[in-house]
Each structure stands twice: as C-alpha cells, then as structure tokens.
Amino acid sequence: MGQRQAIGIGLLGLGTVGSEVYRLLLDHDALTRAVGRPLVVKRVAVARADRPRPVPAHLLTTDGWTVVNDAEVDIVVELIGGLEPARGYMLRALEAGKSVVTANKAVLAAYGPELYAQVQSSGGHLHFEASVGGGVPLIKPISESLAAARLTAIVAILNGTTNFILTRMAHSGWSFNDALAEAQRRGFAEADPTNDVDGHDAAAKLAILASVAFHCQITSDDVFREGVRSITPRDFAYAKELGYEIKPLAIARKHNGDVEARVHPALVPLDHPLAQVPDEFNAVLVEGVNVGRVVFSGRGAGGTPTATAVIGDIITVAKDLVAGVRGRSPIGTPVPARVRPIEDVAVPYYLSLQVVDRPGVFARVATVIGEEQVSIASIVQKSRSEIADAILVTHDAPGRAVQRVLARLRALDVVKAITNVIRVQDSL
Ligand code: HSE
C-alpha cells in the first residue's frame, strides 16, 4: 500500500449487488471513521459500456484486467459471479499481493483450496461473507467468534428461492410451478431456475460453510444434492397431518473420521427451529461441543443486504491493511475431508406410496420394509376407491437400506406407485 493515505478499491461487476456496494461506498465519512483512512473507488469494470451508470465515466472499463492490474487498487471486489474469468481475476489479484472480497460462492466452492493457498503464499487477504446467507453474518462469526466452539453440525436454509416456493406451496396451497412463477415475478428466481431449485446454489453455500466450520476442504462435488421439483401439494397435506413442514435444508455434520454434507428437501417437525422460517428468509443453526446451539437468520439474498456483507469485508480488509497484517482469510490451511457416502447416512424417511386397497396389502409392504431392517415409526393410510395412499415415516435408516426397500416395493404388484421419498430431519 506504500505511504498512500487512501485505500484503493477496484470493483468487478456493477449488477444488483455491485451497484449497491458502489452506493454504500459513497458514504465516505462512515467508512473513514471505521477504517481510519479513506476508501476510494479507483476502477469499476462493467460488462457493457453502453448503459447509463451511476459511476463517473473515467472510472469505468469493460476490461476486468484493467481493474486487477491497476497499481492504485489495493482491494479487488469481485461481484461478477460464475467460474471464469472470476477465478482468474481473483488469483491474479492475490498473486500480486492485493486483497480480494467476493460474493462468488461458485468459485469458492469449486476452487477454494487453490485460492486459500494463494493467500498463504502471497500475503493478500481473501474474504467472502456475502457468498453465503446474503446479509446474514455467518462466515465471520463462525470462523472467529465460534472458533473455540468445536462445531459438529450445521442445519440450514441457505436458499431463499426454494424456501419461498415451499412456503407458498405449504401455506397457499400452490403447485410448484405457480410458486416458482411467483418467485420469478418477485425477482428471487432466475428465468432458468436450475441453480436454485436443483440445489446447486445451496450446495455451494454449504461447501463453503462446512469448510469454515469444520476447518476442512469440502467442495460442491462433495455435497449430496437433491432438488425440490418433486414436492407436491399432496406431500404437504400428509406432512401436515403427521406434524411436519417441508423445508429446503442444507445439512453438514462432522463425525469422528468423516464429514456428511447434503442438500435436499426435508420434513421437519413443526416445533423445529427452522420449521417456521418463512418465504425467502435464510436461517442457519450450528451446534458445537463447547457452545450448544446457535441460530442465525435474516435476508439471504437481495442487493442491499448482500452489499452490506461486502462492505463489512472491505472494512475488515482495510483495517488489516492499515495495521500491516498480511494473508488473512476465514479459512487458514484446510485439511482434506473424508466425505461419508449418502448411502451410509442414516435418517428417517417419509415414503409416499399408492397401493391396491385390499386385505393383506399393507402386511406385504410392511414385511418388505421389516426384512430390510427398516423400522416404521408412523403410518397414514387413506382409501381412494380401488387405490389407497399409504404414507410411512421410518425410524433412522441408512440410504442403502431404503434403496433396497424401494427396489423391492417397486417389484410388488400391489404397489401401484412410489409417489415420493423425502428425508426427515427430526433432531437438530
Ligand atoms: N439465489 C439465491 C437464493 C440468492 O435464492 O437464495 C443468491 O445467493
């Protein structure tokens, strides 16, 4: 940074979050008070030059490398998203000893170890509070305030779009498609909703959170992922009858020798701390040996809340630069984790079947389940003339055993359909 008084900021991206970051950076007095030196935006890279921007023209460029290579830029704020060129920009900035603040969950969840290693070797800082939970502080409290907590579990709602969709299906009786259309209309869900509804977004966020919480290397590929497209109004009706909500969960647990990480819809008891987290809100429950349970919640998306998290990171980095501290990141030197295969993860399951309605049918279904050492906790059966809905909730059962049960049930002539299989989260 030399003897310059001001700390130079380079912005990559001026979309929803980038514009809000720029706006908040204009509050010079508050930032200068927080840091002790002024923060000055030196360069801003945008995808297209032909749109009106709230930024002086001489700061704008369409070439991200101009921002990364500018000698007056001390902190590169990466808000363009996607894997490349974002990863290249971040690596180059770190190699040059600059610091990086990013909201880019995809890059961190895929290439985190490469970036953290670069932080160690070249002395710049890397912070990413905005990558998980939008405006909800998670990375800093988990990596610093709870550093001595020995965290062993994360149970979370990390995707606002799917929480909105499932909330509307549960409480307004909408179909998945109607709820998705409303989420799109309100600007939560993208035109192609794959990233949210198939769990990619939550898997990346969980990989980052688990890596921070458990001090290990978890990537998106390590996270088991199942989307919410298959959930129907009928599932909500039966879940309610059995005393459950259905929520889009992201769960990670640290066991003695391995880590379990999964993203899927789950039935949660009505009195579970996450059961009543509504609409687009996020919530994260962590548990640690030395702290018990701690819950974080708030707005997990949106330009202004996410920009607030970015500014918080910029202040953290700027203070470290002023103090002459080098090479800080919420993840130090993470160790590789052994990931527990989903087949070995034992949880209760909700099985929704359609069976022929005649004597002895239920006994045959129960026999198959019992022979695979899976124990039934509760049953709801509703006759609909020739066919009956049979809804079963099991006790904890390994994924492997449930797959065997399903294969055998499919082969029974009295089972007309397996309409859904959803995991249950009945503890933490
Ligand atoms: N698409 C995300 C969500 C917000 O719905 O939660 C950005 O991380």
Coordinates of C-alpha atoms and ligand atoms in Angstrom, one line a residue:
M1 CA 0.0 0.0 0.0
G2 CA 3.0 2.2 0.3
Q3 CA 2.6 5.6 2.0
R4 CA -0.7 6.4 0.2
Q5 CA -3.3 7.6 2.6
A6 CA -6.4 6.3 0.8
I7 CA -7.1 2.6 0.3
G8 CA -8.0 1.9 -3.4
I9 CA -11.0 -0.2 -4.3
G10 CA -11.5 -1.9 -7.7
L11 CA -15.0 -3.2 -8.4
L12 CA -15.5 -6.1 -10.8
G13 CA -19.2 -6.0 -11.7
L14 CA -21.9 -3.4 -11.3
G15 CA -25.1 -5.6 -11.2
T16 CA -27.6 -5.8 -8.4
V17 CA -25.0 -6.2 -5.7
G18 CA -22.2 -4.2 -7.3
S19 CA -24.4 -1.1 -7.7
E20 CA -25.4 -1.3 -4.0
V21 CA -21.8 -1.7 -3.0
Y22 CA -20.8 1.3 -5.0
R23 CA -23.7 3.3 -3.4
L24 CA -22.7 2.3 0.1
L25 CA -19.0 3.1 -0.6
L26 CA -20.1 6.7 -1.3
D27 CA -20.7 7.1 2.5
H28 CA -17.1 8.2 2.9
D29 CA -17.3 9.6 6.3
A30 CA -18.7 6.5 8.0
L31 CA -16.2 4.3 6.2
T32 CA -13.3 6.5 7.0
R33 CA -14.3 6.6 10.7
A34 CA -14.5 2.7 10.7
V35 CA -11.1 2.2 8.9
G36 CA -9.1 5.3 9.9
R37 CA -8.3 6.1 6.3
P38 CA -10.5 7.0 3.3
L39 CA -11.6 4.2 0.9
V40 CA -11.6 5.4 -2.7
V41 CA -13.1 3.6 -5.7
K42 CA -10.4 3.7 -8.3
R43 CA -11.8 1.5 -11.1
V44 CA -15.1 -0.2 -12.0
A45 CA -15.4 -3.0 -14.6
V46 CA -18.8 -3.5 -16.3
A47 CA -19.9 -6.0 -18.9
R48 CA -21.3 -3.3 -21.2
A49 CA -20.2 0.2 -21.7
D50 CA -23.5 1.4 -23.4
R51 CA -25.7 1.6 -20.3
P52 CA -26.2 4.6 -18.0
R53 CA -24.2 4.1 -14.8
P54 CA -24.1 6.0 -11.5
V55 CA -20.3 6.0 -11.8
P56 CA -18.0 8.7 -13.2
A57 CA -17.1 7.7 -16.8
H58 CA -13.3 7.9 -16.2
L59 CA -13.6 5.1 -13.6
L60 CA -15.4 2.7 -16.0
T61 CA -13.8 0.0 -18.1
T62 CA -15.1 -3.2 -19.8
D63 CA -11.8 -4.9 -19.2
G64 CA -11.6 -6.6 -15.8
W65 CA -7.8 -7.0 -16.0
T66 CA -7.5 -3.2 -16.0
V67 CA -9.0 -3.2 -12.5
V68 CA -7.0 -6.2 -11.3
N69 CA -3.7 -4.7 -12.6
D70 CA -4.2 -1.1 -11.5
A71 CA -1.4 -0.2 -9.2
E72 CA -3.7 2.0 -7.1
V73 CA -6.2 -0.8 -6.4
D74 CA -5.5 -2.5 -3.1
I75 CA -8.7 -4.4 -2.7
V76 CA -10.4 -6.1 -5.7
V77 CA -14.1 -6.6 -5.0
E78 CA -15.3 -9.4 -7.3
L79 CA -19.0 -9.4 -8.0
I80 CA -19.4 -10.8 -11.5
G81 CA -20.1 -14.4 -10.4
G82 CA -19.5 -17.6 -12.4
L83 CA -16.3 -19.6 -12.5
E84 CA -14.3 -17.8 -15.2
P85 CA -13.0 -15.2 -15.6
A86 CA -13.8 -14.5 -11.9
R87 CA -11.3 -17.2 -10.7
G88 CA -8.5 -15.8 -12.9
Y89 CA -9.1 -12.3 -11.7
M90 CA -9.0 -13.4 -8.1
L91 CA -5.9 -15.5 -8.4
R92 CA -4.1 -12.7 -10.3
A93 CA -5.0 -10.1 -7.7
L94 CA -3.8 -12.4 -4.9
E95 CA -0.6 -13.3 -6.7
A96 CA 0.1 -9.5 -6.9
G97 CA -0.3 -9.3 -3.2
K98 CA -3.7 -7.5 -3.4
S99 CA -6.7 -8.4 -1.3
V100 CA -10.0 -9.9 -2.6
V101 CA -13.5 -9.5 -1.3
T102 CA -16.0 -11.7 -3.2
A103 CA -19.6 -12.9 -3.1
N104 CA -18.8 -15.7 -5.5
K105 CA -19.9 -18.9 -4.0
A106 CA -19.4 -20.9 -7.1
V107 CA -15.7 -20.1 -7.4
L108 CA -15.1 -20.6 -3.6
A109 CA -17.0 -23.9 -3.6
A110 CA -15.1 -25.2 -6.6
Y111 CA -11.6 -23.7 -6.2
G112 CA -11.4 -22.6 -2.6
P113 CA -8.3 -24.6 -1.7
E114 CA -6.4 -23.0 -4.7
L115 CA -7.3 -19.5 -3.5
Y116 CA -6.6 -20.1 0.2
A117 CA -3.2 -21.5 -0.8
Q118 CA -2.5 -18.3 -2.7
V119 CA -3.5 -16.2 0.3
Q120 CA -0.9 -18.1 2.4
S121 CA 1.9 -17.6 -0.2
S122 CA 1.4 -14.0 -1.3
G123 CA 0.1 -12.2 1.7
G124 CA -3.1 -10.6 0.4
H125 CA -6.4 -11.1 2.2
L126 CA -9.5 -13.1 1.0
H127 CA -12.9 -12.6 2.5
F128 CA -16.3 -13.9 1.3
E129 CA -19.0 -13.1 3.9
A130 CA -21.5 -12.3 1.1
S131 CA -21.1 -15.7 -0.6
V132 CA -23.3 -17.4 2.0
G133 CA -26.5 -16.1 3.6
G134 CA -26.5 -12.6 1.9
G135 CA -26.9 -10.1 4.7
V136 CA -26.8 -12.7 7.5
P137 CA -23.3 -12.7 9.2
L138 CA -22.1 -16.3 9.1
I139 CA -18.5 -16.6 8.0
K140 CA -17.0 -14.1 10.4
P141 CA -19.0 -15.3 13.5
I142 CA -18.3 -18.9 12.7
S143 CA -14.6 -18.5 11.9
E144 CA -13.8 -16.0 14.7
S145 CA -16.4 -15.8 17.4
L146 CA -17.1 -19.5 17.4
A147 CA -13.5 -20.6 16.7
A148 CA -13.3 -22.4 20.0
A149 CA -16.8 -23.9 19.8
R150 CA -15.8 -27.2 18.2
L151 CA -18.7 -27.1 15.8
T152 CA -20.1 -30.5 14.8
A153 CA -23.3 -29.7 12.9
I154 CA -24.9 -27.2 10.5
V155 CA -28.6 -27.5 9.7
A156 CA -29.7 -24.6 7.5
I157 CA -32.0 -23.0 5.0
L158 CA -29.5 -21.5 2.6
N159 CA -31.6 -20.8 -0.5
G160 CA -34.2 -18.2 -0.3
T161 CA -35.9 -19.0 -3.6
T162 CA -36.7 -22.6 -2.7
N163 CA -37.8 -21.6 0.8
F164 CA -40.2 -19.1 -0.8
I165 CA -41.5 -21.7 -3.2
L166 CA -42.1 -24.4 -0.4
T167 CA -43.6 -21.8 2.0
R168 CA -46.1 -20.8 -0.7
M169 CA -46.9 -24.4 -1.5
A170 CA -47.5 -25.1 2.2
H171 CA -49.5 -22.1 3.1
S172 CA -51.2 -21.0 0.0
G173 CA -51.8 -24.5 -1.5
W174 CA -50.0 -23.5 -4.7
S175 CA -48.4 -26.0 -7.1
F176 CA -44.6 -26.0 -7.6
N177 CA -45.0 -24.2 -10.9
D178 CA -47.2 -21.5 -9.6
A179 CA -44.9 -20.9 -6.7
L180 CA -41.9 -20.8 -9.0
A181 CA -43.6 -18.3 -11.3
E182 CA -44.3 -16.0 -8.3
A183 CA -40.7 -16.3 -7.2
Q184 CA -39.6 -15.3 -10.7
R185 CA -42.1 -12.4 -10.8
R186 CA -40.7 -11.1 -7.5
G187 CA -37.1 -11.4 -8.8
F188 CA -35.9 -14.2 -6.5
A189 CA -35.8 -16.9 -9.0
E190 CA -34.0 -16.6 -12.4
A191 CA -35.6 -17.3 -15.7
D192 CA -33.7 -20.6 -15.7
P193 CA -34.3 -21.6 -12.0
T194 CA -32.0 -24.7 -12.1
N195 CA -29.3 -23.3 -9.9
D196 CA -31.8 -22.7 -7.1
V197 CA -34.4 -25.4 -7.4
D198 CA -32.0 -28.3 -8.1
G199 CA -29.9 -27.3 -5.1
H200 CA -26.6 -26.1 -6.8
D201 CA -26.8 -22.8 -5.0
A202 CA -27.3 -24.3 -1.6
A203 CA -24.7 -27.0 -2.2
A204 CA -22.0 -24.4 -3.0
K205 CA -23.0 -22.4 0.1
L206 CA -22.9 -25.5 2.3
A207 CA -19.5 -26.5 1.0
I208 CA -18.2 -23.0 2.0
L209 CA -19.9 -23.0 5.4
A210 CA -18.8 -26.6 6.3
S211 CA -15.2 -25.8 5.2
V212 CA -15.2 -22.8 7.5
A213 CA -17.0 -24.5 10.4
F214 CA -15.1 -27.8 10.3
H215 CA -11.7 -26.5 9.1
C216 CA -11.6 -28.9 6.2
Q217 CA -11.8 -28.8 2.4
I218 CA -15.3 -29.5 1.2
T219 CA -16.2 -28.7 -2.4
S220 CA -19.6 -28.6 -4.1
D221 CA -18.9 -32.0 -5.6
D222 CA -18.7 -33.5 -2.0
V223 CA -22.3 -32.4 -1.3
F224 CA -25.1 -34.8 -2.0
R225 CA -27.8 -32.8 -3.8
E226 CA -31.5 -33.3 -4.4
G227 CA -33.8 -30.5 -5.7
V228 CA -37.4 -29.6 -4.7
R229 CA -39.2 -30.1 -8.0
S230 CA -40.8 -33.4 -7.0
I231 CA -42.6 -32.0 -3.9
T232 CA -46.4 -31.9 -4.5
P233 CA -49.4 -30.4 -2.6
R234 CA -50.2 -33.9 -1.5
D235 CA -46.9 -34.2 0.3
F236 CA -47.6 -31.0 2.1
A237 CA -51.1 -32.3 3.1
Y238 CA -49.7 -35.6 4.5
A239 CA -46.7 -33.9 6.1
K240 CA -49.1 -31.5 7.9
E241 CA -51.2 -34.5 9.1
L242 CA -48.1 -36.1 10.5
G243 CA -46.9 -32.9 12.2
Y244 CA -44.3 -31.7 9.8
E245 CA -43.4 -28.8 7.5
I246 CA -41.3 -29.4 4.3
K247 CA -38.2 -27.2 4.1
P248 CA -35.2 -27.0 1.7
L249 CA -32.4 -28.0 4.0
A250 CA -28.6 -28.0 3.8
I251 CA -27.0 -30.2 6.4
A252 CA -23.4 -30.9 7.3
R253 CA -22.1 -33.0 10.2
K254 CA -18.7 -33.7 11.4
H255 CA -18.2 -37.2 12.6
N256 CA -15.1 -38.7 14.2
G257 CA -13.4 -39.6 10.9
D258 CA -15.5 -38.1 8.2
V259 CA -18.0 -35.4 7.2
E260 CA -21.5 -35.7 5.9
A261 CA -22.9 -32.9 3.6
R262 CA -26.3 -32.9 1.9
V263 CA -28.8 -30.6 0.3
H264 CA -32.4 -31.8 -0.1
P265 CA -36.0 -31.1 0.9
A266 CA -36.8 -32.5 4.3
L267 CA -39.8 -32.9 6.6
V268 CA -39.1 -31.0 9.8
P269 CA -41.3 -31.2 12.9
L270 CA -43.5 -28.1 13.4
D271 CA -41.5 -27.1 16.5
H272 CA -38.1 -27.4 14.9
P273 CA -36.2 -24.0 14.9
L274 CA -36.2 -24.0 11.1
A275 CA -39.8 -25.1 10.5
Q276 CA -41.3 -21.5 10.7
V277 CA -38.6 -19.7 8.8
P278 CA -40.8 -18.2 6.0
D279 CA -40.5 -17.1 2.4
E280 CA -37.1 -16.0 1.1
F281 CA -35.5 -15.9 4.6
N282 CA -32.4 -17.9 5.4
A283 CA -31.6 -19.5 8.7
V284 CA -28.5 -21.4 10.0
L285 CA -28.4 -23.5 13.1
V286 CA -25.0 -24.6 14.2
E287 CA -24.1 -26.8 17.1
G288 CA -20.8 -27.1 18.9
V289 CA -19.4 -29.2 21.7
N290 CA -18.5 -26.0 23.7
V291 CA -21.3 -23.7 22.7
G292 CA -24.5 -25.8 22.3
R293 CA -26.9 -24.4 19.6
V294 CA -26.6 -21.0 17.9
V295 CA -29.1 -19.7 15.3
F296 CA -28.5 -17.1 12.7
S297 CA -31.3 -15.8 10.5
G298 CA -32.3 -13.0 8.1
R299 CA -32.4 -12.0 4.5
G300 CA -30.2 -14.4 2.5
A301 CA -30.4 -12.5 -0.8
G302 CA -31.0 -9.1 -2.4
G303 CA -28.7 -6.3 -3.4
T304 CA -28.6 -4.2 -0.3
P305 CA -28.3 -6.9 2.4
T306 CA -25.6 -8.7 0.3
A307 CA -23.8 -5.4 -0.3
T308 CA -23.8 -4.8 3.4
A309 CA -21.8 -8.1 3.9
V310 CA -19.4 -7.0 1.1
I311 CA -18.8 -3.6 2.8
G312 CA -18.2 -5.4 6.1
D313 CA -15.5 -7.5 4.5
I314 CA -14.0 -4.4 2.8
I315 CA -13.7 -2.7 6.2
T316 CA -12.1 -5.9 7.7
V317 CA -9.5 -6.0 5.0
A318 CA -8.9 -2.2 5.0
K319 CA -8.3 -2.3 8.8
D320 CA -5.8 -5.2 8.3
L321 CA -4.0 -3.3 5.6
V322 CA -3.8 -0.2 7.9
A323 CA -2.4 -2.4 10.7
G324 CA 0.1 -4.1 8.3
V325 CA -1.4 -7.6 8.9
R326 CA -0.8 -10.0 6.0
G327 CA -2.6 -13.0 4.5
R328 CA -5.8 -13.4 6.4
S329 CA -8.8 -15.4 5.3
P330 CA -11.6 -17.1 7.3
I331 CA -10.1 -20.4 6.1
G332 CA -6.5 -20.9 7.1
T333 CA -4.9 -24.2 5.8
P334 CA -7.9 -26.6 5.4
V335 CA -7.2 -30.3 5.6
P336 CA -8.9 -32.7 3.1
A337 CA -12.0 -34.3 4.4
R338 CA -13.2 -37.8 4.0
V339 CA -16.8 -37.5 2.8
R340 CA -19.4 -40.0 4.1
P341 CA -21.3 -41.6 1.2
I342 CA -25.0 -40.7 1.2
E343 CA -25.8 -44.5 1.3
D344 CA -24.2 -44.7 4.7
V345 CA -26.1 -41.7 6.1
A346 CA -29.0 -42.9 8.4
V347 CA -32.0 -40.6 8.7
P348 CA -35.8 -41.2 9.0
Y349 CA -37.6 -41.3 5.6
Y350 CA -41.1 -40.3 4.5
L351 CA -42.3 -42.8 1.9
S352 CA -45.4 -42.0 -0.1
L353 CA -47.0 -45.0 -1.9
Q354 CA -50.1 -45.8 -3.8
V355 CA -51.2 -49.4 -3.1
V356 CA -54.1 -51.6 -4.1
D357 CA -56.8 -51.3 -1.4
R358 CA -57.5 -54.9 -0.4
P359 CA -56.8 -57.2 2.6
G360 CA -53.2 -58.2 3.2
V361 CA -51.6 -55.5 1.1
F362 CA -50.3 -53.5 4.0
A363 CA -48.8 -56.6 5.5
R364 CA -46.8 -57.3 2.4
V365 CA -45.5 -53.7 2.3
A366 CA -44.6 -53.9 6.0
T367 CA -42.9 -57.3 5.5
V368 CA -40.5 -55.9 2.8
I369 CA -39.6 -52.9 5.0
G370 CA -39.1 -55.1 8.0
E371 CA -36.9 -57.6 6.1
E372 CA -34.6 -54.8 5.1
Q373 CA -34.2 -53.9 8.8
V374 CA -36.0 -50.6 8.4
S375 CA -38.4 -49.8 11.2
I376 CA -41.7 -47.9 10.7
A377 CA -42.4 -45.0 13.1
S378 CA -45.8 -43.9 11.8
I379 CA -48.4 -44.7 9.1
V380 CA -51.3 -42.8 7.5
Q381 CA -53.5 -44.6 5.0
K382 CA -56.3 -43.1 3.0
S383 CA -58.5 -45.2 0.8
R384 CA -59.5 -43.6 -2.6
S385 CA -61.8 -46.4 -4.0
E386 CA -59.6 -49.1 -5.5
I387 CA -56.3 -47.4 -4.6
A388 CA -55.1 -46.2 -1.2
D389 CA -52.4 -43.6 -0.3
A390 CA -50.1 -45.2 2.1
I391 CA -47.7 -42.8 3.9
L392 CA -45.0 -44.2 6.1
V393 CA -42.4 -42.5 8.2
T394 CA -39.5 -44.7 9.2
H395 CA -37.0 -44.5 12.1
D396 CA -33.4 -43.8 11.2
A397 CA -32.5 -45.9 8.1
P398 CA -29.3 -45.9 6.0
G399 CA -29.8 -44.7 2.5
R400 CA -28.6 -48.1 1.3
A401 CA -31.4 -49.9 3.1
V402 CA -34.0 -47.5 1.8
Q403 CA -32.9 -48.1 -1.8
R404 CA -33.3 -51.8 -1.3
V405 CA -36.7 -51.3 0.2
L406 CA -37.8 -49.1 -2.8
A407 CA -36.5 -51.6 -5.3
R408 CA -38.4 -54.4 -3.6
L409 CA -41.6 -52.3 -3.3
R410 CA -41.4 -51.4 -7.0
A411 CA -41.5 -55.1 -7.8
L412 CA -44.7 -55.8 -5.8
D413 CA -47.8 -56.0 -7.9
V414 CA -49.9 -54.4 -5.1
V415 CA -47.7 -51.2 -5.1
K416 CA -49.0 -49.1 -8.0
A417 CA -46.7 -46.1 -7.5
I418 CA -44.0 -44.7 -5.2
T419 CA -45.1 -41.1 -5.4
N420 CA -42.3 -39.6 -3.3
V421 CA -39.4 -40.3 -0.9
I422 CA -38.3 -37.4 1.3
R423 CA -35.8 -37.4 4.1
V424 CA -37.0 -36.3 7.6
Q425 CA -35.0 -34.1 9.9
D426 CA -36.4 -34.8 13.3
S427 CA -33.5 -33.9 15.5
L428 CA -31.2 -30.8 15.3
Ligands
HSE1 N1 -30.5 -17.4 -5.4 C1 -30.1 -17.3 -4.1 C2 -31.3 -17.7 -3.2 C3 -29.6 -16.0 -3.7 O1 -32.4 -17.8 -3.7 O2 -31.1 -17.8 -2.0 C4 -28.2 -15.7 -4.1 O3 -27.3 -16.5 -3.3

